PDB file of C-alpha atoms in Angstrom:
ATOM      1  CA  MET A  30      99.511  92.081 110.388  1.00 74.00           C
ATOM      2  CA  PRO A  31     103.374  93.479 111.183  1.00 82.00           C
ATOM      3  CA  SER A  32     103.912  97.605 111.579  1.00 92.00           C
ATOM      4  CA  PRO A  33     105.321  99.238 108.175  1.00 95.00           C
ATOM      5  CA  LEU A  34     108.423 100.635 107.979  1.00 96.00           C
ATOM      6  CA  ALA A  35     107.640 103.220 105.343  1.00 98.00           C
ATOM      7  CA  SER A  36     104.742 104.791 103.347  1.00 98.00           C
ATOM      8  CA  GLY A  37     104.671 105.325  99.714  1.00 98.00           C
ATOM      9  CA  ILE A  38     102.684 106.037  96.492  1.00 98.00           C
ATOM     10  CA  ASP A  39     102.910 104.144  93.112  1.00 98.00           C
ATOM     11  CA  ILE A  40     102.527 106.362  89.536  1.00 98.00           C
ATOM     12  CA  SER A  41     102.605 106.240  86.083  1.00 98.00           C
ATOM     13  CA  GLN A  42     101.741 108.207  82.739  1.00 98.00           C
ATOM     14  CA  PHE A  43      97.988 107.934  84.074  1.00 98.00           C
ATOM     15  CA  ASN A  44      99.267 110.318  86.466  1.00 98.00           C
ATOM     16  CA  GLY A  45     100.159 112.920  84.578  1.00 98.00           C
ATOM     17  CA  ASN A  46     102.956 115.697  85.207  1.00 98.00           C
ATOM     18  CA  VAL A  47     103.444 114.868  89.241  1.00 98.00           C
ATOM     19  CA  ASP A  48     104.575 117.904  90.731  1.00 98.00           C
ATOM     20  CA  ILE A  49     107.716 115.695  93.143  1.00 98.00           C
ATOM     21  CA  ALA A  50     109.205 117.998  95.105  1.00 98.00           C
ATOM     22  CA  ALA A  51     106.001 118.848  97.020  1.00 98.00           C
ATOM     23  CA  LEU A  52     105.832 114.962  97.761  1.00 98.00           C
ATOM     24  CA  ARG A  53     109.056 115.179  99.185  1.00 96.00           C
ATOM     25  CA  ASP A  54     107.783 115.557 103.312  1.00 96.00           C
ATOM     26  CA  LYS A  55     104.724 113.189 102.314  1.00 98.00           C
ATOM     27  CA  VAL A  56     105.749 109.786 101.436  1.00 98.00           C
ATOM     28  CA  ASP A  57     108.596 107.825 101.841  1.00 98.00           C
ATOM     29  CA  PHE A  58     109.811 106.324  98.371  1.00 98.00           C
ATOM     30  CA  ILE A  59     107.619 106.241  95.216  1.00 98.00           C
ATOM     31  CA  ILE A  60     106.928 102.538  92.905  1.00 99.00           C
ATOM     32  CA  ILE A  61     107.341 104.432  89.053  1.00 99.00           C
ATOM     33  CA  ARG A  62     106.187 102.118  86.218  1.00 98.00           C
ATOM     34  CA  CYS A  63     108.711 101.974  83.601  1.00 98.00           C
ATOM     35  CA  GLY A  64     106.600 100.987  80.067  1.00 98.00           C
ATOM     36  CA  TYR A  65     104.354  98.099  79.659  1.00 98.00           C
ATOM     37  CA  GLY A  66     105.035  94.956  76.984  1.00 98.00           C
ATOM     38  CA  ASP A  67     107.503  94.481  75.044  1.00 98.00           C
ATOM     39  CA  ASP A  68     110.750  95.783  74.122  1.00 98.00           C
ATOM     40  CA  TYR A  69     109.836  98.432  72.141  1.00 98.00           C
ATOM     41  CA  PRO A  70     110.404 102.411  72.748  1.00 98.00           C
ATOM     42  CA  SER A  71     106.609 103.404  72.369  1.00 98.00           C
ATOM     43  CA  GLN A  72     105.931 101.381  74.992  1.00 98.00           C
ATOM     44  CA  ASP A  73     108.115 103.269  77.787  1.00 98.00           C
ATOM     45  CA  ASP A  74     105.939 104.947  80.152  1.00 98.00           C
ATOM     46  CA  THR A  75     105.848 108.373  78.890  1.00 98.00           C
ATOM     47  CA  GLN A  76     106.340 109.888  82.197  1.00 98.00           C
ATOM     48  CA  TYR A  77     108.968 107.322  83.977  1.00 98.00           C
ATOM     49  CA  ARG A  78     112.324 109.482  82.788  1.00 98.00           C
ATOM     50  CA  ALA A  79     111.041 112.579  84.064  1.00 98.00           C
ATOM     51  CA  ASN A  80     109.286 111.066  87.218  1.00 98.00           C
ATOM     52  CA  VAL A  81     113.199 109.301  87.976  1.00 98.00           C
ATOM     53  CA  ARG A  82     114.679 112.625  87.636  1.00 98.00           C
ATOM     54  CA  LYS A  83     112.325 113.837  89.917  1.00 98.00           C
ATOM     55  CA  CYS A  84     112.706 111.840  92.320  1.00 98.00           C
ATOM     56  CA  LEU A  85     116.486 111.852  92.348  1.00 98.00           C
ATOM     57  CA  ASP A  86     116.379 115.686  92.432  1.00 98.00           C
ATOM     58  CA  ASN A  87     114.680 115.240  95.792  1.00 98.00           C
ATOM     59  CA  GLY A  88     116.287 112.436  97.528  1.00 98.00           C
ATOM     60  CA  ILE A  89     113.122 110.168  96.858  1.00 98.00           C
ATOM     61  CA  PRO A  90     113.629 106.607  97.191  1.00 98.00           C
ATOM     62  CA  PHE A  91     112.234 104.476  94.381  1.00 98.00           C
ATOM     63  CA  GLY A  92     111.323 101.471  92.372  1.00 98.00           C
ATOM     64  CA  VAL A  93     109.881 100.355  89.311  1.00 98.00           C
ATOM     65  CA  TYR A  94     107.297  98.297  87.583  1.00 99.00           C
ATOM     66  CA  LEU A  95     106.307  96.980  84.158  1.00 99.00           C
ATOM     67  CA  TYR A  96     103.279  96.049  83.246  1.00 98.00           C
ATOM     68  CA  SER A  97     103.605  92.087  81.656  1.00 98.00           C
ATOM     69  CA  TYR A  98     101.154  91.242  78.266  1.00 98.00           C
ATOM     70  CA  ALA A  99     104.050  88.472  78.375  1.00 98.00           C
ATOM     71  CA  ARG A 100     101.944  85.177  76.733  1.00 98.00           C
ATOM     72  CA  ASN A 101     105.000  82.859  77.022  1.00 98.00           C
ATOM     73  CA  PRO A 102     108.439  82.902  77.942  1.00 98.00           C
ATOM     74  CA  THR A 103     110.192  84.635  74.676  1.00 98.00           C
ATOM     75  CA  MET A 104     107.915  87.312  75.637  1.00 98.00           C
ATOM     76  CA  ALA A 105     108.667  87.719  79.519  1.00 98.00           C
ATOM     77  CA  SER A 106     112.397  87.939  78.278  1.00 98.00           C
ATOM     78  CA  SER A 107     111.518  90.438  76.163  1.00 98.00           C
ATOM     79  CA  GLU A 108     109.712  92.058  78.828  1.00 99.00           C
ATOM     80  CA  ALA A 109     113.073  91.891  81.147  1.00 98.00           C
ATOM     81  CA  ARG A 110     114.894  93.678  78.229  1.00 98.00           C
ATOM     82  CA  HIS A 111     112.894  96.481  78.186  1.00 98.00           C
ATOM     83  CA  THR A 112     113.309  96.871  82.207  1.00 98.00           C
ATOM     84  CA  LEU A 113     116.813  96.676  81.884  1.00 98.00           C
ATOM     85  CA  ARG A 114     117.059  98.924  79.476  1.00 98.00           C
ATOM     86  CA  LEU A 115     115.027 101.918  80.995  1.00 98.00           C
ATOM     87  CA  LEU A 116     116.767 100.798  84.459  1.00 98.00           C
ATOM     88  CA  GLU A 117     121.086 101.117  82.727  1.00 97.00           C
ATOM     89  CA  GLY A 118     122.658 103.534  85.173  1.00 96.00           C
ATOM     90  CA  LEU A 119     119.847 102.994  88.049  1.00 97.00           C
ATOM     91  CA  THR A 120     119.654 101.789  91.547  1.00 96.00           C
ATOM     92  CA  PRO A 121     115.537 100.952  92.144  1.00 98.00           C
ATOM     93  CA  LEU A 122     116.359 101.205  95.993  1.00 98.00           C
ATOM     94  CA  TYR A 123     112.513  99.708  96.390  1.00 98.00           C
ATOM     95  CA  GLY A 124     112.982  96.630  93.649  1.00 98.00           C
ATOM     96  CA  VAL A 125     111.554  96.076  90.601  1.00 98.00           C
ATOM     97  CA  TRP A 126     108.270  94.381  90.253  1.00 98.00           C
ATOM     98  CA  TYR A 127     106.604  92.252  87.347  1.00 99.00           C
ATOM     99  CA  ASP A 128     102.816  93.991  87.232  1.00 98.00           C
ATOM    100  CA  LEU A 129     100.478  90.871  87.036  1.00 98.00           C
ATOM    101  CA  GLU A 130      97.093  91.826  86.631  1.00 98.00           C
ATOM    102  CA  ASP A 131      95.934  91.277  82.654  1.00 98.00           C
ATOM    103  CA  SER A 132      93.046  89.655  81.459  1.00 97.00           C
ATOM    104  CA  THR A 133      94.962  88.059  78.545  1.00 97.00           C
ATOM    105  CA  LEU A 134      97.992  86.112  81.011  1.00 98.00           C
ATOM    106  CA  PRO A 135      98.086  82.636  80.735  1.00 98.00           C
ATOM    107  CA  THR A 136      97.005  80.161  83.872  1.00 97.00           C
ATOM    108  CA  GLY A 137      98.609  77.487  85.405  1.00 98.00           C
ATOM    109  CA  GLN A 138     102.359  76.677  84.917  1.00 98.00           C
ATOM    110  CA  ALA A 139     102.978  79.021  81.915  1.00 98.00           C
ATOM    111  CA  LEU A 140     102.151  82.076  83.881  1.00 98.00           C
ATOM    112  CA  ILE A 141     104.737  80.690  86.568  1.00 98.00           C
ATOM    113  CA  ASP A 142     107.747  79.844  83.876  1.00 98.00           C
ATOM    114  CA  ASN A 143     106.890  83.921  82.571  1.00 98.00           C
ATOM    115  CA  CYS A 144     107.397  84.988  86.233  1.00 98.00           C
ATOM    116  CA  LEU A 145     110.735  82.549  86.751  1.00 98.00           C
ATOM    117  CA  THR A 146     111.895  84.077  83.263  1.00 98.00           C
ATOM    118  CA  TYR A 147     111.116  87.933  83.876  1.00 98.00           C
ATOM    119  CA  CYS A 148     112.677  87.736  87.178  1.00 98.00           C
ATOM    120  CA  SER A 149     115.759  85.328  86.611  1.00 98.00           C
ATOM    121  CA  ALA A 150     116.889  87.653  84.312  1.00 98.00           C
ATOM    122  CA  LEU A 151     116.709  90.851  86.498  1.00 98.00           C
ATOM    123  CA  ARG A 152     118.227  88.724  89.531  1.00 97.00           C
ATOM    124  CA  GLN A 153     121.032  87.750  87.286  1.00 97.00           C
ATOM    125  CA  ALA A 154     121.642  91.526  85.939  1.00 97.00           C
ATOM    126  CA  GLY A 155     121.784  92.527  90.038  1.00 96.00           C
ATOM    127  CA  TYR A 156     118.596  93.626  90.287  1.00 97.00           C
ATOM    128  CA  TYR A 157     116.153  92.814  93.287  1.00 98.00           C
ATOM    129  CA  CYS A 158     112.836  91.462  91.551  1.00 98.00           C
ATOM    130  CA  GLY A 159     109.450  90.313  93.004  1.00 98.00           C
ATOM    131  CA  LEU A 160     105.795  89.871  91.852  1.00 98.00           C
ATOM    132  CA  TYR A 161     103.233  91.923  91.887  1.00 98.00           C
ATOM    133  CA  ALA A 162      99.198  91.175  91.588  1.00 98.00           C
ATOM    134  CA  SER A 163      96.432  91.362  93.873  1.00 98.00           C
ATOM    135  CA  LEU A 164      95.221  88.956  96.501  1.00 98.00           C
ATOM    136  CA  SER A 165      92.653  86.756  94.636  1.00 98.00           C
ATOM    137  CA  TRP A 166      95.947  86.521  91.850  1.00 98.00           C
ATOM    138  CA  MET A 167      98.313  85.968  94.531  1.00 98.00           C
ATOM    139  CA  ARG A 168      96.607  83.108  96.118  1.00 98.00           C
ATOM    140  CA  THR A 169      95.492  80.922  92.765  1.00 97.00           C
ATOM    141  CA  ARG A 170      97.312  82.157  90.332  1.00 98.00           C
ATOM    142  CA  LEU A 171     100.467  82.785  91.251  1.00 98.00           C
ATOM    143  CA  ASN A 172     100.478  80.550  94.898  1.00 96.00           C
ATOM    144  CA  SER A 173     103.649  78.018  93.114  1.00 97.00           C
ATOM    145  CA  PRO A 174     106.216  76.620  95.326  1.00 97.00           C
ATOM    146  CA  ARG A 175     108.639  77.747  92.127  1.00 98.00           C
ATOM    147  CA  LEU A 176     107.610  81.333  92.985  1.00 98.00           C
ATOM    148  CA  ALA A 177     107.960  80.810  96.984  1.00 97.00           C
ATOM    149  CA  HIS A 178     111.712  82.652  96.798  1.00 96.00           C
ATOM    150  CA  LEU A 179     110.127  85.814  95.586  1.00 98.00           C
ATOM    151  CA  ASP A 180     109.178  89.215  97.065  1.00 98.00           C
ATOM    152  CA  ARG A 181     105.344  89.563  96.991  1.00 98.00           C
ATOM    153  CA  TRP A 182     103.257  93.118  95.811  1.00 98.00           C
ATOM    154  CA  VAL A 183      99.998  92.239  97.402  1.00 98.00           C
ATOM    155  CA  ALA A 184      96.804  94.732  96.119  1.00 98.00           C
ATOM    156  CA  GLN A 185      94.406  94.084  98.551  1.00 98.00           C
ATOM    157  CA  TRP A 186      92.165  97.506  98.995  1.00 97.00           C
ATOM    158  CA  GLY A 187      91.045  98.416 102.588  1.00 95.00           C
ATOM    159  CA  PRO A 188      92.113  98.050 106.264  1.00 95.00           C
ATOM    160  CA  ASP A 189      93.490  94.489 106.292  1.00 95.00           C
ATOM    161  CA  LEU A 190      96.103  92.746 104.097  1.00 97.00           C
ATOM    162  CA  ASN A 191      95.948  88.851 103.946  1.00 96.00           C
ATOM    163  CA  TRP A 192      98.641  87.857 103.086  1.00 96.00           C
ATOM    164  CA  PRO A 193     101.387  87.178 105.492  1.00 90.00           C
ATOM    165  CA  ASP A 194     105.228  87.731 103.821  1.00 93.00           C
ATOM    166  CA  ALA A 195     104.153  90.749 101.905  1.00 97.00           C
ATOM    167  CA  GLY A 196     106.994  93.098 101.657  1.00 98.00           C
ATOM    168  CA  LEU A 197     105.088  95.580  99.976  1.00 98.00           C
ATOM    169  CA  TRP A 198     101.072  96.134 100.642  1.00 98.00           C
ATOM    170  CA  GLN A 199      99.265  98.734  98.533  1.00 98.00           C
ATOM    171  CA  TYR A 200      95.947  99.279 100.239  1.00 98.00           C
ATOM    172  CA  SER A 201      94.032 101.858  98.936  1.00 98.00           C
ATOM    173  CA  ASP A 202      93.677 103.565  95.607  1.00 97.00           C
ATOM    174  CA  ARG A 203      92.237 106.418  96.790  1.00 96.00           C
ATOM    175  CA  GLY A 204      94.479 108.289  98.584  1.00 97.00           C
ATOM    176  CA  ILE A 205      94.841 111.910  98.743  1.00 98.00           C
ATOM    177  CA  ILE A 206      98.014 113.815  98.749  1.00 98.00           C
ATOM    178  CA  ASN A 207      97.703 117.620  97.852  1.00 97.00           C
ATOM    179  CA  GLY A 208      94.668 117.286  95.978  1.00 97.00           C
ATOM    180  CA  ARG A 209      95.363 114.566  94.287  1.00 97.00           C
ATOM    181  CA  VAL A 210      94.454 110.912  94.078  1.00 98.00           C
ATOM    182  CA  PHE A 211      97.358 107.953  94.306  1.00 98.00           C
ATOM    183  CA  ASP A 212      97.425 104.793  94.738  1.00 98.00           C
ATOM    184  CA  MET A 213      99.151 104.123  97.936  1.00 98.00           C
ATOM    185  CA  ASN A 214     101.445 101.578  99.628  1.00 98.00           C
ATOM    186  CA  ARG A 215     103.373 100.787 102.721  1.00 98.00           C
ATOM    187  CA  ALA A 216     106.152  98.777 102.954  1.00 98.00           C
ATOM    188  CA  PHE A 217     107.084  95.817 105.998  1.00 98.00           C
ATOM    189  CA  ARG A 218     111.272  95.490 104.410  1.00 97.00           C
ATOM    190  CA  ASP A 219     114.139  98.731 105.136  1.00 97.00           C
ATOM    191  CA  TYR A 220     114.318  98.178 100.760  1.00 98.00           C
ATOM    192  CA  PRO A 221     117.067 100.235 100.944  1.00 97.00           C
ATOM    193  CA  ALA A 222     118.948  98.765 103.524  1.00 96.00           C
ATOM    194  CA  ILE A 223     117.992  95.621 102.074  1.00 95.00           C
ATOM    195  CA  ILE A 224     119.099  96.458  98.436  1.00 96.00           C
ATOM    196  CA  GLY A 225     121.854  98.701  99.124  1.00 87.00           C
ATOM    197  CA  LYS A 226     124.088  96.174 100.851  1.00 78.00           C
ATOM    198  CA  GLY A 227     123.648  94.189  97.543  1.00 70.00           C
ATOM    199  CA  GLU A 228     123.529  90.700  99.837  1.00 61.00           C
ATOM    200  CA  TRP A 229     119.850  89.202  99.455  1.00 62.00           C
ATOM    201  CA  THR A 230     119.689  85.913  98.227  1.00 57.00           C
ATOM    202  CA  ASP A 231     116.474  84.932  99.277  1.00 55.00           C
ATOM    203  CA  MET A 232     113.808  87.800  98.491  1.00 53.00           C
ATOM    204  CA  THR A 233     111.304  87.408 100.800  1.00 47.00           C
ATOM    205  CA  LYS A 234     113.351  87.525 103.773  1.00 48.00           C
TER     206      LYS A 234
END
């Protein structure tokens, strides 16, 4: 396993009002949930804009993720529009991630089609986009050559990571920082350099 280049957390409205200023010397990056499902303002994460503003104010690089409920490419397109609406005017230096874990998601090629629909829309709009899922899903439901060009954010809680080319690793859901519990992550790529240059094509390199 390579040595991580940076350490960070991911947050959503379920973390409540996070004191991001107090995290400035504790984390290198934060990945923020922007919302879930189709492009309805009611499905925006209620803390998203505040969390982005606090990261910008405190100079902390951030990425974003959207929790998917898409059952077909039409819904995946709506989820892409949802994400793009909330990204307007922003450059997430830790990428955009499609969160695939809900039990209602389809299986087989239908899920692969959703991933390609969403990620293609984000890439065409100029954003670095990858897939978030558990190690189990990566090995089974998302282990397709059609997705080989996409970066992976792998959730495997414990001391070891068993996905060789992961860019991000969510290694714990029980990290304690300043007395608060967070999901903990490590980055194996220099995302600010990669995304800042805007020269990426294959998102596994």
